[in-house]
Short mmCIF file of C-alpha atoms and ligand atoms in Angstrom, two decimals:
data_model
loop_
_atom_site.label_atom_id
_atom_site.label_comp_id
_atom_site.label_asym_id
_atom_site.label_seq_id
_atom_site.Cartn_x
_atom_site.Cartn_y
_atom_site.Cartn_z
CA UNK A 1 -0.08 0.02 -0.12
CA UNK A 2 1.41 3.50 -0.83
CA UNK A 3 0.52 6.43 0.97
CA UNK A 4 0.28 10.29 0.25
CA UNK A 5 -0.07 12.83 2.90
CA UNK A 6 -1.20 16.27 1.85
CA UNK A 7 -0.23 19.27 3.80
CA UNK A 8 3.16 19.05 5.75
CA UNK A 9 2.50 21.19 8.94
CA UNK A 10 2.83 19.85 12.35
CA UNK A 11 0.16 17.11 11.66
CA UNK A 12 0.97 16.09 7.94
CA UNK A 13 4.79 16.01 8.34
CA UNK A 14 4.28 13.99 11.46
CA UNK A 15 2.08 11.77 9.79
CA UNK A 16 3.97 11.26 6.67
CA UNK A 17 7.30 10.32 8.65
CA UNK A 18 5.34 8.01 11.00
CA UNK A 19 3.66 6.48 7.97
CA UNK A 20 7.04 5.73 6.63
CA UNK A 21 8.39 4.42 10.11
CA UNK A 22 5.61 1.98 9.86
CA UNK A 23 7.01 0.49 6.41
CA UNK A 24 4.86 2.45 4.02
CA UNK A 25 6.25 4.38 0.87
CA UNK A 26 5.16 7.76 1.35
CA UNK A 27 5.06 10.95 -0.65
CA UNK A 28 4.20 14.02 1.22
CA UNK A 29 2.44 17.24 -0.65
CA UNK A 30 2.98 20.78 0.04
CA UNK A 31 2.30 23.83 -1.97
CA UNK A 32 5.28 25.60 -0.73
CA UNK A 33 8.35 24.75 -2.89
CA UNK A 34 10.86 25.95 -0.30
CA UNK A 35 9.23 23.76 2.47
CA UNK A 36 9.36 20.95 -0.05
CA UNK A 37 12.93 21.30 -0.56
CA UNK A 38 13.68 21.59 3.06
CA UNK A 39 11.86 18.31 3.92
CA UNK A 40 13.47 16.50 0.93
CA UNK A 41 16.79 17.40 2.69
CA UNK A 42 15.69 15.93 5.87
CA UNK A 43 15.07 19.09 7.71
CA UNK A 44 11.82 19.89 9.51
CA UNK A 45 10.82 23.46 9.14
CA UNK A 46 9.22 23.70 12.46
CA UNK A 47 10.12 22.52 16.09
CA UNK A 48 8.58 19.15 17.00
CA UNK A 49 10.71 16.88 19.39
CA UNK A 50 11.73 13.52 17.73
CA UNK A 51 10.51 14.32 14.38
CA UNK A 52 13.47 15.48 12.39
CA UNK A 53 15.56 12.25 12.99
CA UNK A 54 12.69 10.09 11.80
CA UNK A 55 11.83 12.19 8.75
CA UNK A 56 15.78 12.17 7.73
CA UNK A 57 16.03 8.37 8.46
CA UNK A 58 13.14 7.71 6.07
CA UNK A 59 14.16 10.32 3.43
CA UNK A 60 17.56 8.89 3.40
CA UNK A 61 16.29 5.46 2.50
CA UNK A 62 13.90 6.80 -0.24
CA UNK A 63 10.82 5.63 1.72
CA UNK A 64 9.60 9.03 2.06
CA UNK A 65 9.74 12.03 -0.08
CA UNK A 66 8.12 15.42 -0.89
CA UNK A 67 6.72 17.12 -3.99
CA UNK A 68 4.62 20.10 -4.88
CA UNK A 69 2.36 18.02 -7.04
CA UNK A 70 -0.86 16.59 -6.28
CA UNK A 71 -1.10 14.85 -9.66
CA UNK A 72 2.17 13.00 -8.99
CA UNK A 73 0.62 12.06 -5.48
CA UNK A 74 -2.49 10.77 -7.36
CA UNK A 75 -0.65 8.65 -9.67
CA UNK A 76 1.63 7.24 -6.76
CA UNK A 77 -0.80 6.42 -3.93
CA UNK A 78 -3.66 4.18 -3.11
CA UNK A 79 -4.45 6.14 0.23
CA UNK A 80 -4.34 9.85 0.61
CA UNK A 81 -4.30 11.74 4.00
CA UNK A 82 -5.51 15.39 3.82
CA UNK A 83 -3.64 17.17 6.56
CA UNK A 84 -4.08 20.72 5.59
CA UNK A 85 -4.96 23.73 7.73
CA UNK A 86 -8.64 24.87 8.40
CA UNK A 87 -7.65 28.19 10.05
CA UNK A 88 -10.27 30.54 11.42
CA UNK A 89 -11.47 32.96 8.82
CA UNK A 90 -10.61 36.65 9.41
CA UNK A 91 -13.28 38.67 11.36
CA UNK A 92 -15.55 35.49 11.78
CA UNK A 93 -15.83 32.54 14.06
CA UNK A 94 -16.20 30.09 11.30
CA UNK A 95 -13.30 27.96 9.94
CA UNK A 96 -11.86 28.45 6.39
CA UNK A 97 -12.17 25.01 4.61
CA UNK A 98 -11.07 26.31 1.13
CA UNK A 99 -7.78 24.33 1.45
CA UNK A 100 -9.40 20.95 2.03
CA UNK A 101 -11.79 21.77 -0.77
CA UNK A 102 -8.92 22.45 -3.24
CA UNK A 103 -6.92 19.18 -2.20
CA UNK A 104 -10.19 16.93 -2.97
CA UNK A 105 -10.72 19.24 -6.36
CA UNK A 106 -7.26 18.86 -7.30
CA UNK A 107 -6.80 15.13 -6.61
CA UNK A 108 -10.23 13.89 -7.53
CA UNK A 109 -9.68 13.90 -11.50
CA UNK A 110 -6.28 12.15 -11.18
CA UNK A 111 -7.04 9.30 -8.76
CA UNK A 112 -6.11 5.67 -9.41
CA UNK A 113 -9.24 3.17 -9.44
CA UNK A 114 -10.27 2.29 -5.93
CA UNK A 115 -8.18 5.17 -4.28
CA UNK A 116 -8.96 6.27 -0.79
CA UNK A 117 -9.13 9.70 0.28
CA UNK A 118 -8.78 10.05 4.11
CA UNK A 119 -9.52 13.57 5.85
CA UNK A 120 -7.64 14.26 9.12
CA UNK A 121 -8.03 18.04 9.05
CA UNK A 122 -10.60 19.32 11.66
CA UNK A 123 -13.69 20.39 9.61
CA UNK A 124 -17.10 21.64 10.63
CA UNK A 125 -19.51 18.92 10.93
CA UNK A 126 -21.28 18.23 7.24
CA UNK A 127 -18.01 19.22 5.62
CA UNK A 128 -16.87 15.70 4.81
CA UNK A 129 -20.61 14.70 3.15
CA UNK A 130 -19.83 17.45 0.81
CA UNK A 131 -16.33 16.68 -0.10
CA UNK A 132 -17.51 12.88 -0.70
CA UNK A 133 -20.08 14.27 -3.11
CA UNK A 134 -17.24 16.42 -4.71
CA UNK A 135 -14.98 13.59 -5.10
CA UNK A 136 -17.40 11.28 -6.60
CA UNK A 137 -18.70 14.03 -9.03
CA UNK A 138 -15.25 14.81 -10.25
CA UNK A 139 -13.31 11.60 -10.25
CA UNK A 140 -13.48 9.54 -13.36
CA UNK A 141 -11.80 6.56 -11.68
CA UNK A 142 -14.15 3.74 -10.28
CA UNK A 143 -14.48 2.84 -6.66
CA UNK A 144 -12.85 5.94 -5.26
CA UNK A 145 -14.03 6.73 -1.63
CA UNK A 146 -13.71 9.29 1.11
CA UNK A 147 -13.35 8.80 5.10
CA UNK A 148 -13.01 10.89 7.83
CA UNK A 149 -10.12 10.14 10.44
CA UNK A 150 -9.66 12.98 12.99
CA UNK A 151 -6.47 13.32 14.53
CA UNK A 152 -5.92 13.75 18.23
CA UNK A 153 -2.10 14.33 18.56
CA UNK A 154 -0.56 17.03 20.68
CA UNK A 155 2.10 19.50 19.42
CA UNK A 156 5.17 18.57 21.37
CA UNK A 157 4.28 14.86 21.55
CA UNK A 158 3.40 14.70 17.83
CA UNK A 159 5.38 11.58 16.96
CA UNK A 160 4.65 9.43 20.03
CA UNK A 161 0.77 10.16 19.59
CA UNK A 162 0.91 9.19 16.06
CA UNK A 163 2.71 6.01 16.34
CA UNK A 164 0.77 5.23 19.74
CA UNK A 165 -2.52 6.78 19.49
CA UNK A 166 -4.98 6.44 22.42
CA UNK A 167 -7.88 5.61 19.99
CA UNK A 168 -8.72 5.63 16.42
CA UNK A 169 -11.92 7.09 15.01
CA UNK A 170 -12.77 6.16 11.31
CA UNK A 171 -15.80 7.77 9.65
CA UNK A 172 -17.22 5.70 6.97
CA UNK A 173 -20.01 3.43 5.97
CA UNK A 174 -17.95 0.94 3.63
CA UNK A 175 -16.50 -2.16 4.89
CA UNK A 176 -13.61 -2.01 2.22
CA UNK A 177 -12.54 1.46 3.27
CA UNK A 178 -12.49 0.05 7.13
CA UNK A 179 -10.25 -2.80 5.96
CA UNK A 180 -7.97 -0.51 4.17
CA UNK A 181 -7.63 1.57 7.24
CA UNK A 182 -7.29 -1.31 9.33
CA UNK A 183 -4.28 -2.29 7.33
CA UNK A 184 -2.70 1.21 7.65
CA UNK A 185 -3.06 1.22 11.56
CA UNK A 186 -2.39 -2.41 12.05
CA UNK A 187 0.49 -1.74 14.32
CA UNK A 188 -1.47 0.28 16.54
CA UNK A 189 -4.39 -2.03 16.40
CA UNK A 190 -2.22 -4.88 17.24
CA UNK A 191 -1.27 -3.02 20.58
CA UNK A 192 -4.77 -2.75 21.71
CA UNK A 193 -5.55 0.62 20.49
CA UNK A 194 -9.49 1.11 20.27
CA UNK A 195 -11.17 1.63 17.10
CA UNK A 196 -14.37 3.38 16.79
CA UNK A 197 -15.82 3.06 13.23
CA UNK A 198 -18.68 5.80 12.86
CA UNK A 199 -20.62 7.97 10.35
CA UNK A 200 -18.65 10.93 8.56
CA UNK A 201 -20.57 13.29 10.90
CA UNK A 202 -19.85 11.54 13.84
CA UNK A 203 -16.11 11.28 13.11
CA UNK A 204 -15.97 15.19 12.55
CA UNK A 205 -17.75 15.94 15.70
CA UNK A 206 -15.74 13.70 17.91
CA UNK A 207 -12.80 15.98 17.10
CA UNK A 208 -14.91 19.24 17.73
CA UNK A 209 -16.34 17.88 20.71
CA UNK A 210 -12.81 16.54 22.25
CA UNK A 211 -11.25 19.96 21.80
CA UNK A 212 -14.41 21.71 23.10
CA UNK A 213 -14.37 19.73 26.23
CA UNK A 214 -10.49 20.32 26.63
CA UNK A 215 -10.99 24.05 26.50
CA UNK A 216 -14.04 23.86 28.60
CA UNK A 217 -12.04 21.99 31.54
CA UNK A 218 -9.22 24.64 31.26
CA UNK A 219 -11.71 27.62 31.24
CA UNK A 220 -13.39 25.99 34.19
CA UNK A 221 -10.44 25.71 36.34
CA UNK A 222 -9.37 29.31 35.32
CA UNK A 223 -13.00 30.38 36.20
CA UNK A 224 -12.45 29.03 39.54
CA UNK A 225 -9.04 30.92 39.59
CA UNK A 226 -11.24 34.22 39.14
CA UNK A 227 -13.03 33.12 42.31
CA UNK A 228 -10.09 32.36 44.23
CA UNK A 229 -8.50 35.65 43.51
CA UNK A 230 -11.29 37.50 44.94
CA UNK A 231 -11.66 35.37 47.94
CA UNK A 232 -8.02 34.54 48.84
CA UNK A 233 -8.44 30.82 48.15
CA UNK A 234 -5.82 28.82 46.26
CA UNK A 235 -6.82 27.43 42.66
CA UNK A 236 -3.96 24.96 42.57
CA UNK A 237 -5.00 23.19 45.88
CA UNK A 238 -8.73 23.44 44.70
CA UNK A 239 -7.62 21.58 41.22
CA UNK A 240 -5.67 18.97 43.33
CA UNK A 241 -8.64 18.26 45.43
CA UNK A 242 -11.42 18.03 42.82
CA UNK A 243 -8.72 16.29 40.38
CA UNK A 244 -8.68 13.04 43.08
CA UNK A 245 -12.41 12.43 41.98
CA UNK A 246 -11.48 10.12 39.16
CA UNK A 247 -14.98 11.27 37.41
CA UNK A 248 -13.15 14.67 36.96
CA UNK A 249 -9.34 13.81 36.94
CA UNK A 250 -6.54 16.23 37.42
CA UNK A 251 -5.11 16.71 33.64
CA UNK A 252 -6.25 19.82 31.94
CA UNK A 253 -6.95 21.36 35.22
CA UNK A 254 -3.78 23.55 34.88
CA UNK A 255 -5.16 27.04 36.06
CA UNK A 256 -3.05 29.85 34.60
CA UNK A 257 -2.57 31.95 31.20
CA UNK A 258 -5.25 29.64 29.39
CA UNK A 259 -5.09 27.89 26.21
CA UNK A 260 -3.66 28.99 22.92
CA UNK A 261 -2.36 27.60 19.69
CA UNK A 262 -3.59 26.81 16.38
CA UNK A 263 -6.41 24.29 17.47
CA UNK A 264 -8.41 24.48 20.79
CA UNK A 265 -9.28 28.54 20.26
CA UNK A 266 -10.06 28.43 16.48
CA UNK A 267 -11.84 24.95 16.81
CA UNK A 268 -14.25 26.26 19.79
CA UNK A 269 -15.05 29.25 17.54
CA UNK A 270 -15.71 27.10 14.36
CA UNK A 271 -17.89 24.89 16.34
CA UNK A 272 -20.20 27.82 17.46
CA UNK A 273 -20.21 29.01 13.96
CA UNK A 274 -21.30 25.76 12.70
CA UNK A 275 -24.06 25.26 15.21
CA UNK A 276 -25.37 28.68 14.59
CA UNK A 277 -25.67 27.68 10.83
CA UNK A 278 -27.65 24.76 11.92
CA UNK A 279 -29.88 26.96 13.80
CA UNK A 280 -28.79 25.67 17.08
CA UNK A 281 -27.67 28.91 18.50
CA UNK A 282 -28.05 27.77 22.11
CA UNK A 283 -26.47 24.15 22.14
CA UNK A 284 -22.69 25.29 22.18
CA UNK A 285 -23.12 29.01 23.26
CA UNK A 286 -21.41 28.18 26.63
CA UNK A 287 -18.21 27.99 24.31
CA UNK A 288 -18.27 31.80 24.08
CA UNK A 289 -18.06 31.82 27.74
CA UNK A 290 -15.26 29.34 27.52
CA UNK A 291 -13.52 31.87 24.71
CA UNK A 292 -13.79 34.75 27.13
CA UNK A 293 -12.97 33.44 30.31
CA UNK A 294 -9.77 32.18 28.61
CA UNK A 295 -9.05 35.57 27.15
CA UNK A 296 -9.69 37.19 30.23
CA UNK A 297 -6.73 35.48 32.03
CA UNK A 298 -4.31 37.34 29.54
CA UNK A 299 -5.84 40.69 30.68
CA UNK A 300 -5.61 39.62 34.14
CA UNK A 301 -2.03 38.67 34.05
CA UNK A 302 -1.00 42.10 32.43
CA UNK A 303 -2.94 43.73 35.39
CA UNK A 304 -1.09 41.77 37.76
CA UNK A 305 2.20 42.89 36.05
CA UNK A 306 0.88 46.44 36.57
CA UNK A 307 0.09 45.83 40.32
CA UNK A 308 3.36 44.08 40.98
CA UNK A 309 5.18 46.97 39.65
CA UNK A 310 3.42 49.35 42.11
CA UNK A 311 1.40 51.04 39.12
CA UNK A 312 4.10 51.92 36.82
CA UNK A 313 4.97 49.89 33.90
CA UNK A 314 6.60 52.43 31.49
CA UNK A 315 10.30 51.88 31.05
CA UNK A 316 10.44 49.14 33.54
CA UNK A 317 12.33 45.94 32.53
CA UNK A 318 10.19 42.89 32.06
CA UNK A 319 11.73 39.58 31.30
CA UNK A 320 9.15 37.49 29.52
CA UNK A 321 9.91 33.71 29.53
CA UNK A 322 8.21 31.93 26.89
CA UNK A 323 6.65 32.86 23.83
CA UNK A 324 5.46 29.78 22.45
CA UNK A 325 1.65 28.76 23.32
CA UNK A 326 3.00 25.61 25.27
CA UNK A 327 6.47 23.85 26.01
CA UNK A 328 8.28 21.86 23.33
CA UNK A 329 6.92 23.87 20.66
CA UNK A 330 7.63 26.84 18.52
CA UNK A 331 3.98 27.64 17.66
CA UNK A 332 3.09 31.07 18.62
CA UNK A 333 -0.36 30.75 17.01
CA UNK A 334 -2.91 32.63 19.52
CA UNK A 335 -0.07 32.27 22.02
CA UNK A 336 -1.22 33.67 25.56
CA UNK A 337 2.46 34.23 26.30
CA UNK A 338 3.03 36.52 23.31
CA UNK A 339 -0.12 38.36 23.91
CA UNK A 340 0.81 39.28 27.30
CA UNK A 341 4.31 40.42 26.14
CA UNK A 342 2.57 42.58 23.23
CA UNK A 343 0.31 44.05 25.84
CA UNK A 344 3.12 45.11 28.19
CA UNK A 345 5.25 46.43 25.27
CA UNK A 346 2.23 48.68 24.27
CA UNK A 347 2.00 50.15 27.79
CA UNK A 348 5.51 51.26 27.69
CA UNK A 349 7.44 48.41 29.28
CA UNK A 350 10.87 47.23 28.17
CA UNK A 351 10.04 43.84 27.30
CA UNK A 352 12.68 41.07 26.69
CA UNK A 353 11.51 37.81 25.58
CA UNK A 354 13.35 34.72 25.84
CA UNK A 355 12.12 31.26 24.41
CA UNK A 356 14.11 28.09 23.84
CA UNK A 357 12.61 27.48 20.57
CA UNK A 358 10.06 30.13 19.46
CA UNK A 359 12.15 33.14 19.04
CA UNK A 360 12.16 33.09 15.12
CA UNK A 361 8.41 32.37 15.06
CA UNK A 362 7.65 35.03 17.73
CA UNK A 363 9.91 37.79 16.05
CA UNK A 364 7.97 37.17 12.83
CA UNK A 365 4.54 37.93 14.87
CA UNK A 366 5.92 40.48 17.04
CA UNK A 367 8.85 42.25 15.55
CA UNK A 368 8.46 45.30 17.91
CA UNK A 369 9.59 43.08 21.00
CA UNK A 370 13.42 42.40 21.98
CA UNK A 371 14.47 38.76 22.00
CA UNK A 372 17.23 37.52 24.19
CA UNK A 373 19.31 34.88 22.94
CA UNK A 374 20.27 33.45 26.27
CA UNK A 375 18.05 33.09 29.37
CA UNK A 376 20.20 35.29 31.57
CA UNK A 377 20.23 38.15 29.09
CA UNK A 378 16.46 38.22 29.45
CA UNK A 379 16.49 38.58 33.28
CA UNK A 380 19.45 40.77 33.69
CA UNK A 381 18.57 43.74 35.43
CA UNK A 382 14.87 42.98 35.39
CA UNK A 383 12.12 44.76 37.46
CA UNK A 384 9.82 41.51 36.89
CA UNK A 385 10.34 38.12 35.74
CA UNK A 386 7.25 36.53 34.11
CA UNK A 387 7.20 32.67 33.33
CA UNK A 388 4.60 32.40 30.61
CA UNK A 389 5.36 29.25 29.17
CA UNK A 390 6.49 26.46 31.37
CA UNK A 391 9.47 25.15 29.46
CA UNK A 392 11.52 22.73 31.91
CA UNK A 393 14.64 25.28 31.49
CA UNK A 394 12.74 27.77 33.52
CA UNK A 395 11.17 25.23 36.14
CA UNK A 396 14.75 24.37 36.78
CA UNK A 397 15.86 27.99 37.60
CA UNK A 398 17.78 28.45 40.78
CA UNK A 399 15.64 31.47 42.33
CA UNK A 400 18.63 32.45 44.66
CA UNK A 401 21.19 32.70 41.53
CA UNK A 402 18.58 34.72 39.59
CA UNK A 403 17.98 37.01 42.64
CA UNK A 404 21.51 38.12 42.30
CA UNK A 405 21.15 39.28 38.88
CA UNK A 406 17.67 41.17 38.65
CA UNK A 407 17.01 44.83 39.73
CA UNK A 408 13.75 43.52 41.74
CA UNK A 409 12.74 40.24 42.82
CA UNK A 410 9.52 39.94 41.42
CA UNK A 411 8.41 37.05 39.81
CA UNK A 412 4.67 36.25 38.25
CA UNK A 413 4.43 32.35 37.45
CA UNK A 414 1.60 32.52 34.68
CA UNK A 415 1.53 28.88 34.57
CA UNK A 416 1.56 27.92 38.15
CA UNK A 417 4.49 25.82 37.37
CA UNK A 418 7.23 27.06 40.06
CA UNK A 419 7.44 26.42 43.65
CA UNK A 420 6.26 29.15 45.57
CA UNK A 421 7.98 28.26 48.72
CA UNK A 422 11.53 28.04 47.11
CA UNK A 423 11.07 31.25 45.24
CA UNK A 424 9.84 33.02 48.33
CA UNK A 425 12.48 31.67 50.92
CA UNK A 426 14.64 33.27 47.98
CA UNK A 427 13.49 36.67 49.10
CA UNK A 428 11.10 36.87 45.74
CA UNK A 429 7.78 38.44 45.86
CA UNK A 430 6.06 35.52 44.08
CA UNK A 431 2.52 35.76 42.55
CA UNK A 432 0.80 32.88 40.62
CA UNK A 433 -2.71 33.32 38.93
CA UNK A 434 -5.50 32.36 41.26
CA UNK A 435 -3.27 31.95 44.27
CA UNK A 436 -3.20 34.18 47.33
C1 UGA B 501 -4.79 19.97 21.01
C2 UGA B 501 -5.55 18.95 21.66
O1 UGA B 501 -4.96 18.56 22.87
C3 UGA B 501 -5.04 17.63 20.92
O2 UGA B 501 -5.56 16.44 21.24
C4 UGA B 501 -5.65 17.90 19.32
O3 UGA B 501 -5.20 16.82 18.31
C5 UGA B 501 -5.03 19.32 18.99
O4 UGA B 501 -5.32 20.19 19.77
C6 UGA B 501 -5.51 19.53 17.51
O5 UGA B 501 -6.65 19.76 17.40
O6 UGA B 501 -4.82 19.34 16.63
P1 UGA B 501 -2.39 20.96 21.25
O7 UGA B 501 -2.99 22.32 20.62
O8 UGA B 501 -1.29 20.65 20.62
O9 UGA B 501 -3.36 20.01 21.21
O10 UGA B 501 -2.08 21.58 22.77
P2 UGA B 501 -2.66 21.06 24.29
O11 UGA B 501 -1.43 20.31 24.72
O12 UGA B 501 -3.82 20.72 24.25
O13 UGA B 501 -2.70 22.40 25.03
C7 UGA B 501 -3.62 23.52 24.46
C8 UGA B 501 -3.44 24.76 25.27
O14 UGA B 501 -3.88 24.60 26.53
C9 UGA B 501 -1.90 25.21 25.63
O15 UGA B 501 -1.79 26.56 25.28
C10 UGA B 501 -1.57 25.03 26.99
O16 UGA B 501 -0.81 25.68 27.70
C11 UGA B 501 -3.10 25.11 27.51
N1 UGA B 501 -3.37 24.40 28.88
C12 UGA B 501 -3.28 22.91 28.66
C13 UGA B 501 -3.63 24.80 30.07
O17 UGA B 501 -3.86 25.97 30.01
N2 UGA B 501 -4.07 24.18 31.10
C14 UGA B 501 -3.91 22.80 30.99
O18 UGA B 501 -4.21 22.10 32.13
C15 UGA B 501 -3.58 22.12 29.83
#
């Protein structure tokens, strides 16, 4: 079985390399020739742990190659995974599905008989059925099919999540398609990974529901953080206490700056837009609150900085540690850390940002900020140190050593990831979010 993977972002590049690792011959497709050249020379154009060695290994053995040609991919492969982006439309809540549509329209006329197109991109419910109609209308080849196979990988763990998924969902009504995908995922299935075969609509909704649930869980604990701040309670202890209830669980109850990235924020917005189109204006209206709570955490962090600096932000040096939306990633899409840095800069602070991997992507998004190439350079003579992405490098900081370098011992822990006891013992004025 030969495989093509269309779109080579975090999802597609990882999927392509992992399919090669599982023994398939793979061609990856992207519209950007520079990216294709990089990938063909074994270089991953973004930061994702463990991906580059895997990619290089399979590019070197010729099991994996990249091209800009959809026609070439159509001639080569039996199964085509669609992994292109579905970003938020400008000025609207809805997702832009035009890239997914363009891929299906581009592939369809050139497909081989019996070819299977498998969508992995996150799309509004109803998209896959429309794409299937397009495919059957435009493809002259007999027996082509379209299925939906949502992806649940996390950035930073993309390779492990792809090779060892915690569940597989396949939207199809065809037993032939199910058999084909059972072959693709034989390795995970042999390891006991659960497989749920659904309709196209259920498969699409599983993904929207999963990301909405995760976002809601984070905003729930951040709403509790707001209450804790007003009452002197401690949200971390609260999360520990409720998290022991196995029905609730402690994961994704990390209170702090909230969620960002290319998935959770846009997916909850797209879900609301789709529900509204369906006339279900109330069903997921609560996701509007989830979004609001999330965005309020950023404003709260800026006002906390204001407070800690005694009401005067301008010309004070603020060390912002972290620009990526989460650790082990260079992704700054909708990054809470970078938003806070931008806001402080706008208020006149001298902001110096340090991130172990995301300086390049952050500089492209926020060129007005100053970027340090070393961690020490960022906090040197700072009036305030803010940990806004919980990279392990920041968690390992020795508060006594840092204390000797700063102008004032003020630290804001935007991720409740530092140990307040050791920082306070070293003379720091420590503030977390939702903590007394
Ligand atoms: C998310 C989902 O977790 C994946 O299952 C899904 O496949 C992916 O979106 C996607 O749709 O492609 P990801 O965006 O990589 O994955 O990041 P998460 O690990 O979910 O974190 C999202 C954000 O939530 C980060 O900004 C993180 O800092 C924040 N977060 C996470 C919290 O604020 N608190 C927590 O307790 C956990």
